[in-house]
Structure formats: structure tokens, C-alpha cells
Amino acid sequence: MAKLTNHGVCLSENYEVTPAGEEERAEGRKKTMAYRILEAHNHSGNMDQLKLKFDALVSPDNNYVNILQTARASGIKKFPVPYVLSNCHNTLCAVGGTINQDDHVFGLGNVKKYGGIFVPPYRAVLHQYMREMMAGCGKMILGSDSHTRYGAVGTMGIGEGGGEVAKQLLGRTYDIACPPVIAVKLTGAPRDGVGPQDVALELIAATFANNFNKNKILEFVGDGIANLSMEYRMGIDVMTTESAALSSIWCTDEKTQEYLKDHGREEEYRPLKPEAGAYYDGLIEVDLSKTECMIALPFHPSHAVPIREFKEHMEEMLREVEKKGQEIKGENGKPFSIMSHMRDGEFYPDQALISGCCGGLFENIVAVADILKGYGISGEKLNLGVNPASLPVMADLMDQGIAGELAVCGVTLRPAICGPCFGVTDVPADNEISIRHMTRNYPNREGSKPGQGQMAAACLMDARSIAATVRNGGRLTAATDLDVEYRHLKPHFDPQIYKNQVFDNFGKGNPDEELVMGPNIADWPEMFPLTDHLLLCVAGSYKGSVTTDELIPSGEPSSFRSNPAKISEYTMISRDKDYVGRAKAVRSLDEKRRSAADHAGKITGESDCDEILSALMKRENCTADQITIGSIMVSDQIGDGSSREQAASCQKVLGGFANLANEYATKRYRSNLINWGLLPLRTQEHLDLPNGIWIFVENIQKKLESGEKNFAIEVLGNGKDAAQLAENGKGEHLACTLDSLTEDERKILSAGCLINYYKG
């Protein structure tokens, strides 16, 4: 397994650890690749507090409408940098009639109006297009998908919520304290049968649970890089998101140069390498020669172990998965059961898929053909579907005869879409297990609906071991267990495919272009600013982690991504079907407060809230106009997973004004909260705040204006006792922090959301 050094180190020219004193540390920080790239994109004049502008932007069709609507509401005139709108996430998600294509028509109209780049459906998964056409050495790209990673091509990619992309469209900056940098030292060479997903899963298993990489930049160095092809590097790189890293960057070499030359962009190449004495905040060492074929068990990529180890402890591990699945499913439908997949000491999955930005690469698919050579897949056994990452990859597979070989074997080649990874295609049956070479295996990610009694699970594996399992009659098999003669075919790229089919209108926008808005494309509802004080009611209280896939599931609900009111109806539906109703009930109280004519009399029509408000008005010597009523979500950890902004915007649409957690899983989710006007409250204290509890945040506007970040919130409880506690100021006080906020972030929270801030 990967070896971790959890303290600062300096690396020599040959990547050996050298002493790191204070002087070496200060100078050594400037010698990393990451520092130099950040410095070139920073507009603050202060390398401790960065204000970054990016070279390009990218969004998929599951959130670009929201981003464009935000930018339009904020006064955009043109796209200041190349902005790629990709149509790969929801291409096959046709729930709701015309709404899917309506979004694509709207996206194309914006590209014509503001001057962007439009990648039509089925041409490419967004990250593959960006690798092939937009990434270059020393660049930075911001995307509204969490797997925005192009470090292998020398580009620092960051995946954030749509609010940060909207800021860039409006000429603003991405503001962040200079992040720590971790060195990932690769040595050795992988054995035949060990693929990039195996290396990635080893890395994630070693670093996710302990937050080793959280919100940090990974800098890949070491002699082992030279032993990896460009696609192999990309397959590792894109998965670094699952370790909670902020971004990544790799040393570049002649293979990088050749890749860019083959894609018609050799001028984008320059050598990238840290200087001798570069300082890193930690070190990860991976001996590629010792990496084994891996399997990530449900329900997270970090639940990864060698296939060998899983087989040795199969019954114990499967029972744990079944137990966890049953906790997720609860009392909905029949019990979740997967022990039947263990037969005669072997493990038999039901479905196999290789797809998208991590799995659907040319070399992975050629390796599958090599493993399956001479084998025919029976219709009654484990079938295999493959989604190549782009149309150029598909064309290459055809030109070199690989597509025909796979067809004869029984492998089905599908379009270049994110469907299986995003959960809108290829959903397993109830109680089935899918093995997949793709990015995630969260609950609901493969499209099951545990809240409705439908529960399936997915395991992550490399394409090679997936093919070996298919070859072995559906019995879980590590690719290293087979004797295979692997071809090393060179990928070829045909630039004419994109030249003919992608609409590149950057710098040529027509402000008179009329936008066509389908019936499901709705403007954002009015978002209200904070008043002097904030009265919150707990609408969702959860133990453990709340993922973005639970906040807004990625399957059917995402069809309504362009209609804020409709998609908000799906918030937490897979885990807590009553959350929406509770949040709406609190929102209605604030609506009544704002419309009340007599601020001294009945305010909401709800006795408990009336009495609490009256008590607070008396105590604070204020009117109801000065106390906002909103809902709050409480959990140990919130926000692991996708960068989709709907995870926060839906809470806001339902009347949310804050979240309270011991930890926010990612920076991108915390940024989403801020951009949608939800206070990201955090506490180190144990959280036991059930639904219906009232919380008072006093003088919140003054706290934001003054930059105060550490303060106590007052827990009032519920019922008539809460009103008495409110009047006497004797509620339980809970120490909280907003952590560090920039001046703009404080103003966004005060205004109620990013749109209000820009309007103001």
C-alpha cells in the first residue's frame, strides 16, 4: 500500500527526502510546480491569499443552465475566456418530455450570444474533450464537475460548484488561501494486468478516511512516471478527486509533448518539474511494481482492498456491505441482500461496465480486447458494456479493428456519455451488484432508489480485472491471475472529427442572439437577504455523512436541473422523504412573517413560532422584519461527492439559510453553500439536534460585517419551553465557527446569495 509521510519534506533533484528547516521550507514552497502555476494565475499580489483567474472553463449539461441563468441575472455581456458547454451527462436522461433537448438548445443559444464552445451530444465526455483540445502545460481550468482533472497534461484543473464558474464568467476571481501541496512519488512500473484504476484506488484507500489529501494539491513526481503512458497517467489523475484533493499536477516529459503534438497542439507543451529543494506539506510514496488488482466495495471508492484480500475475507466483507446497505435502505421494501453473490467460495457480480473519463480510454479498451480474445460472452452470463470517452476514441477503436474484435466477443460499445457514471443509464436490478471502471460507487450513484425499496450496489475495478472476471465466466478474477499477451497499440487522434462537429464560437458572440427557453427552464426564485437576526428550525438531522448524491440524487431528478422549484422537490428524497415537507413548512413561516401587516400581533399563524418570535422581538427590542426564519440541516459531515451546485441551491430554494456540521467534506460544497447564501456553520461539539429544534443566531449581519467567525448560537429547543428560553436568553449555547471567509464571501452571505450580491 501507499506509504504516507504526514509532515513537511523537501525533495532533492532525484526526489530523495532532504532536511526541511524553516529557511528551506520558505524557499522550497516556491520551487514546486503548483506554486509556479498558481503564481502565474494569481491577481491578488499576495501568494498567501490567492485570487485566481483561469484559462478556460467547462460545464456539463446537468448544471450549465443554472450557471448561465446565474450569470445572466448578474449582468454578463460575453464569455471572457473559452467556456466549453458539454452535453454528455444527461444525453439519455429523457424523463419529462422535451426538457433534455430544451436545455441543449438553450446552451447553444448562449454560446452564440456570448461566444463559447458547444460540444454536441455523443461527441465526448467533457473531461476527455478538455484533455484532447483545451489542456496545456502551465494552464489552469475551472469546471463545474468535480472530476475536472487535467494534471497529466500539465494543467491544474479544479472542480467547483457553478457559482465559482459564474464568477469567472463575470470577470471575478476564485479566492482561496494558498493550499498545501502533497508530493506523490511514483517509483517502479506496474505489472501486466494492473491498470490505472488499481493505482488510483490504492491511493484513495490510503488517504481519504484520514483527510490526508483534503483540499490539497497533489504533485506527481518520481521516476515511475516515465513508465506510464499518457492515458495511464490520466486514469490515475482523474480519480484524485475521490481522495478529496483540490487539484493535481504531474511532471511533464517527451510523452506529454508527443500527446500534445498528436492532438495538433505541440505549442502547448513545456517541461514541468519541481526544482531541487522543493518543499511539500506531506509525501505519498507508491511503488507501482507492488500495486495489486483492486476492488472498491460499496459504498465509496475509499472502501478499496486488493482483490486477493477480498477473496480471503469475502464473507466477512460482504456481510458488512449488506449491513451498511440495509442501513441505507431502512424499512423500505424487502431487506437488502447480496450474500447470494458468494457461491462455493467465489464472488459473482451481475453487471459489468467500463465508461467515461477514467474507464473509456483507448488503452483500457484494447486491454479488454486482449483479455477476451477468443472468448464469446453468453447472453445468460455476465455481460459487458463499454462507453468510450470520446468519438475520436471510438473512431480509433474502429480504425484499428478493436471495435470489431469486441463486437465478436459480445462486448457492446455505447455512445460517449457519462450515463453509467452519473446514474442515468445501466441501472442494475434490485439486490444486484455491478462491477464498474468509472469514478464513483456511492449509494444511489448507479441509479437505485433505496427510499422506494429499490437497492443495488456497485464495486469499482479496473477494466482489466473486469474483463478477466467476464472471461472467467463471471467469477471475480484479478487480471494478474491470467496469462495474457497485451498489445501496446498507439492511440491515434483524428482532429477532423471535432473540427467538423464542435461549434467553436469563442470571441465571436452576437449580443442580439435571442435565447430559446423551453417550458422547464425557469428563472431563479427570489432569494431574500439576511436580516439582523436568524431564527432557524432543524429540518434535517442526520448521523454520519450526508453526500451530495443524497442531497440531490444524480439520476431522474437531474432531468429537472433547469427548474429550481421542481428539482428541489427531490432534496434528500433517497434518504429522508419528509425533509422537503419540513423545510417547506419552515419556509412558509418566513413568507407569513414577511407579509404580516401587524408586526406586534400574530406573525406566522403557528403558535410555537409566534411565541418564540414574540419573545425574541421583546428581548432584542426589534420587529419581525429584523428576524429571518429559515431551515437548517445538521449532520456530522456534509458534502462528500459531486460539485453539483443543486446540492446547495435546492436547500436555499426550500428556505434554507444555514448548515451545521462537524466537518464539510470538500471545499467545493462549502463554496456552494456560501454562493447560495447558506451559512456553513461548523462546530467541534457533539451534535444531537433532532428535527423541529429552534436555533437563534443573534446579530448575524453585524458578525458578517465585522468579520467575526467564532461565536455561539443559541439552541432553544421546541414548544412553549423554547419561547421561555428565548425571552430569558437561557438557551443552550453551542460554540460555532464560520472558518475563514473572504470579504466577498461575507457580502454574498449577507446579500442572501451570489445573484443578489451581483445585482447589488
Short mmCIF file of N, CA and C in Angstrom, two decimals, residues 524-527 536-537 539-542 546-552 564-565 567-572 579-580 582-584 586-587 629-635 637-640 644-661 664 669-670 672-674 676-681 752:
data_model
loop_
_atom_site.label_atom_id
_atom_site.label_comp_id
_atom_site.label_asym_id
_atom_site.label_seq_id
_atom_site.Cartn_x
_atom_site.Cartn_y
_atom_site.Cartn_z
N TRP A 524 -34.38 31.74 -11.46
CA TRP A 524 -34.24 31.50 -10.02
C TRP A 524 -35.34 32.27 -9.28
N PRO A 525 -35.95 31.63 -8.28
CA PRO A 525 -36.93 32.38 -7.47
C PRO A 525 -36.23 33.48 -6.68
N GLU A 526 -37.00 34.39 -6.14
CA GLU A 526 -36.42 35.47 -5.35
C GLU A 526 -35.73 34.90 -4.13
N MET A 527 -34.50 35.32 -3.92
CA MET A 527 -33.72 34.90 -2.75
C MET A 527 -33.62 36.10 -1.81
N LEU A 536 -33.63 29.72 13.17
CA LEU A 536 -33.54 28.52 12.35
C LEU A 536 -34.27 27.35 12.99
N CYS A 537 -34.90 26.55 12.14
CA CYS A 537 -35.55 25.33 12.62
C CYS A 537 -34.88 24.14 11.91
N ALA A 539 -34.58 21.12 9.94
CA ALA A 539 -35.46 20.39 9.02
C ALA A 539 -34.89 19.05 8.64
N GLY A 540 -33.61 18.85 8.88
CA GLY A 540 -32.97 17.57 8.59
C GLY A 540 -31.83 17.33 9.54
N SER A 541 -31.90 16.24 10.31
CA SER A 541 -30.87 15.91 11.29
C SER A 541 -30.40 14.49 11.03
N TYR A 542 -29.08 14.31 10.78
CA TYR A 542 -28.59 13.02 10.32
C TYR A 542 -27.28 12.66 11.03
N VAL A 546 -23.54 12.99 5.02
CA VAL A 546 -24.55 13.28 4.01
C VAL A 546 -23.80 13.63 2.73
N THR A 547 -23.99 12.83 1.67
CA THR A 547 -23.28 13.07 0.41
C THR A 547 -24.12 13.95 -0.50
N THR A 548 -23.46 14.51 -1.51
CA THR A 548 -24.19 15.32 -2.49
C THR A 548 -25.14 14.45 -3.32
N ASP A 549 -24.84 13.16 -3.44
CA ASP A 549 -25.76 12.26 -4.14
C ASP A 549 -27.04 12.05 -3.34
N GLU A 550 -26.95 12.19 -2.02
CA GLU A 550 -28.15 12.12 -1.20
C GLU A 550 -28.89 13.45 -1.20
N LEU A 551 -28.14 14.53 -1.15
CA LEU A 551 -28.79 15.85 -1.18
C LEU A 551 -29.62 16.00 -2.45
N ILE A 552 -29.03 15.64 -3.60
CA ILE A 552 -29.76 15.61 -4.86
C ILE A 552 -29.28 14.40 -5.65
N PRO A 564 -35.48 25.24 -10.82
CA PRO A 564 -35.11 25.19 -9.40
C PRO A 564 -36.20 24.67 -8.48
N ALA A 565 -37.46 25.05 -8.75
CA ALA A 565 -38.55 24.60 -7.88
C ALA A 565 -38.78 23.10 -8.01
N ILE A 567 -36.66 20.64 -9.16
CA ILE A 567 -35.58 19.77 -8.69
C ILE A 567 -35.47 19.81 -7.17
N SER A 568 -35.86 20.91 -6.55
CA SER A 568 -35.78 20.99 -5.09
C SER A 568 -36.71 19.99 -4.42
N GLU A 569 -37.75 19.55 -5.14
CA GLU A 569 -38.68 18.56 -4.58
C GLU A 569 -37.99 17.22 -4.32
N TYR A 570 -36.82 17.01 -4.92
CA TYR A 570 -36.11 15.74 -4.77
C TYR A 570 -35.03 15.80 -3.68
N THR A 571 -34.89 16.92 -3.00
CA THR A 571 -33.83 17.06 -1.99
C THR A 571 -33.96 15.99 -0.92
N MET A 572 -32.92 15.22 -0.72
CA MET A 572 -32.83 14.17 0.31
C MET A 572 -33.85 13.05 0.14
N TYR A 579 -38.00 15.34 4.36
CA TYR A 579 -37.21 16.57 4.51
C TYR A 579 -37.85 17.74 3.78
N VAL A 580 -38.27 17.52 2.54
CA VAL A 580 -38.83 18.61 1.74
C VAL A 580 -40.04 19.23 2.43
N ARG A 582 -40.80 19.25 5.63
CA ARG A 582 -40.40 20.00 6.83
C ARG A 582 -39.78 21.34 6.45
N ALA A 583 -38.91 21.33 5.43
CA ALA A 583 -38.26 22.58 5.01
C ALA A 583 -39.29 23.57 4.47
N LYS A 584 -40.23 23.08 3.68
CA LYS A 584 -41.26 23.96 3.13
C LYS A 584 -42.12 24.58 4.23
N VAL A 586 -41.17 25.37 7.20
CA VAL A 586 -40.41 26.48 7.79
C VAL A 586 -40.40 27.67 6.84
N ARG A 587 -40.22 27.39 5.54
CA ARG A 587 -40.22 28.48 4.56
C ARG A 587 -41.53 29.26 4.58
N ILE A 629 -36.62 33.85 9.32
CA ILE A 629 -36.88 32.47 9.71
C ILE A 629 -36.42 31.57 8.57
N GLY A 630 -35.61 30.57 8.88
CA GLY A 630 -35.12 29.65 7.86
C GLY A 630 -34.90 28.27 8.42
N SER A 631 -34.64 27.31 7.52
CA SER A 631 -34.35 25.95 7.96
C SER A 631 -32.84 25.72 7.99
N ILE A 632 -32.45 24.68 8.70
CA ILE A 632 -31.04 24.32 8.82
C ILE A 632 -30.93 22.80 8.74
N MET A 633 -29.85 22.32 8.12
CA MET A 633 -29.55 20.89 8.10
C MET A 633 -28.38 20.63 9.03
N VAL A 634 -28.45 19.53 9.79
CA VAL A 634 -27.45 19.20 10.79
C VAL A 634 -26.93 17.78 10.53
N SER A 635 -25.62 17.62 10.51
CA SER A 635 -25.03 16.29 10.37
C SER A 635 -23.57 16.33 10.78
N GLN A 637 -21.01 15.13 9.05
CA GLN A 637 -20.25 15.57 7.88
C GLN A 637 -21.22 15.76 6.71
N ILE A 638 -21.04 16.82 5.95
CA ILE A 638 -21.92 17.09 4.81
C ILE A 638 -21.06 17.45 3.60
N GLY A 639 -21.44 16.92 2.42
CA GLY A 639 -20.89 17.42 1.18
C GLY A 639 -19.89 16.57 0.45
N ASP A 640 -19.70 15.29 0.84
CA ASP A 640 -18.79 14.45 0.09
C ASP A 640 -19.40 14.14 -1.27
N ARG A 644 -21.91 19.35 -7.92
CA ARG A 644 -23.18 19.91 -8.40
C ARG A 644 -23.76 20.92 -7.41
N GLU A 645 -24.01 22.11 -7.92
CA GLU A 645 -24.45 23.19 -7.05
C GLU A 645 -25.87 22.98 -6.54
N GLN A 646 -26.65 22.12 -7.23
CA GLN A 646 -28.02 21.89 -6.77
C GLN A 646 -28.05 21.32 -5.35
N ALA A 647 -26.95 20.67 -4.93
CA ALA A 647 -26.89 20.16 -3.57
C ALA A 647 -27.07 21.27 -2.55
N ALA A 648 -26.67 22.49 -2.91
CA ALA A 648 -26.87 23.64 -2.02
C ALA A 648 -28.03 24.51 -2.47
N SER A 649 -28.17 24.73 -3.78
CA SER A 649 -29.23 25.64 -4.25
C SER A 649 -30.61 25.12 -3.90
N CYS A 650 -30.79 23.78 -3.90
CA CYS A 650 -32.10 23.24 -3.55
C CYS A 650 -32.44 23.49 -2.08
N GLN A 651 -31.44 23.42 -1.23
CA GLN A 651 -31.68 23.77 0.17
C GLN A 651 -32.13 25.22 0.28
N LYS A 652 -31.49 26.09 -0.52
CA LYS A 652 -31.85 27.51 -0.48
C LYS A 652 -33.26 27.74 -0.99
N VAL A 653 -33.60 27.11 -2.11
CA VAL A 653 -34.94 27.27 -2.69
C VAL A 653 -36.01 26.84 -1.69
N LEU A 654 -35.69 25.83 -0.88
CA LEU A 654 -36.64 25.34 0.13
C LEU A 654 -36.64 26.17 1.41
N GLY A 655 -35.86 27.25 1.41
CA GLY A 655 -35.88 28.14 2.58
C GLY A 655 -34.74 27.95 3.54
N GLY A 656 -33.69 27.23 3.11
CA GLY A 656 -32.55 27.02 3.98
C GLY A 656 -31.69 28.27 4.10
N PHE A 657 -31.16 28.51 5.29
CA PHE A 657 -30.25 29.63 5.50
C PHE A 657 -28.94 29.21 6.16
N ALA A 658 -28.81 27.93 6.52
CA ALA A 658 -27.57 27.50 7.17
C ALA A 658 -27.49 25.98 7.17
N ASN A 659 -26.27 25.49 7.28
CA ASN A 659 -25.98 24.10 7.61
C ASN A 659 -25.09 24.10 8.84
N LEU A 660 -25.17 23.04 9.62
CA LEU A 660 -24.34 22.89 10.81
C LEU A 660 -23.74 21.50 10.79
N ALA A 661 -22.42 21.43 10.82
CA ALA A 661 -21.74 20.14 10.73
C ALA A 661 -20.45 20.17 11.54
N TYR A 664 -17.15 19.81 6.83
CA TYR A 664 -17.61 19.85 5.44
C TYR A 664 -16.61 19.06 4.61
N TYR A 669 -18.17 21.99 -1.88
CA TYR A 669 -19.52 22.03 -1.30
C TYR A 669 -19.67 23.24 -0.39
N ARG A 670 -18.64 23.53 0.40
CA ARG A 670 -18.70 24.71 1.27
C ARG A 670 -18.84 25.98 0.42
N ASN A 672 -20.25 26.16 -2.48
CA ASN A 672 -21.63 26.16 -2.97
C ASN A 672 -22.58 26.74 -1.93
N LEU A 673 -22.40 26.34 -0.68
CA LEU A 673 -23.25 26.87 0.39
C LEU A 673 -23.14 28.39 0.45
N ILE A 674 -21.92 28.88 0.43
CA ILE A 674 -21.71 30.33 0.53
C ILE A 674 -22.34 31.04 -0.65
N TRP A 676 -24.78 30.26 -2.40
CA TRP A 676 -26.25 30.24 -2.33
C TRP A 676 -26.78 30.80 -1.02
N GLY A 677 -25.91 31.46 -0.26
CA GLY A 677 -26.39 32.20 0.91
C GLY A 677 -26.73 31.34 2.11
N LEU A 678 -26.09 30.18 2.23
CA LEU A 678 -26.28 29.33 3.41
C LEU A 678 -25.04 29.41 4.28
N LEU A 679 -25.21 29.76 5.54
CA LEU A 679 -24.08 29.86 6.46
C LEU A 679 -23.46 28.47 6.66
N PRO A 680 -22.16 28.30 6.39
CA PRO A 680 -21.51 27.00 6.61
C PRO A 680 -21.03 26.88 8.06
N LEU A 681 -21.95 26.79 9.00
CA LEU A 681 -21.59 26.73 10.41
C LEU A 681 -20.91 25.40 10.72
N GLY A 752 -27.68 37.24 0.72
CA GLY A 752 -28.61 36.12 0.57
C GLY A 752 -28.20 35.13 -0.49
#
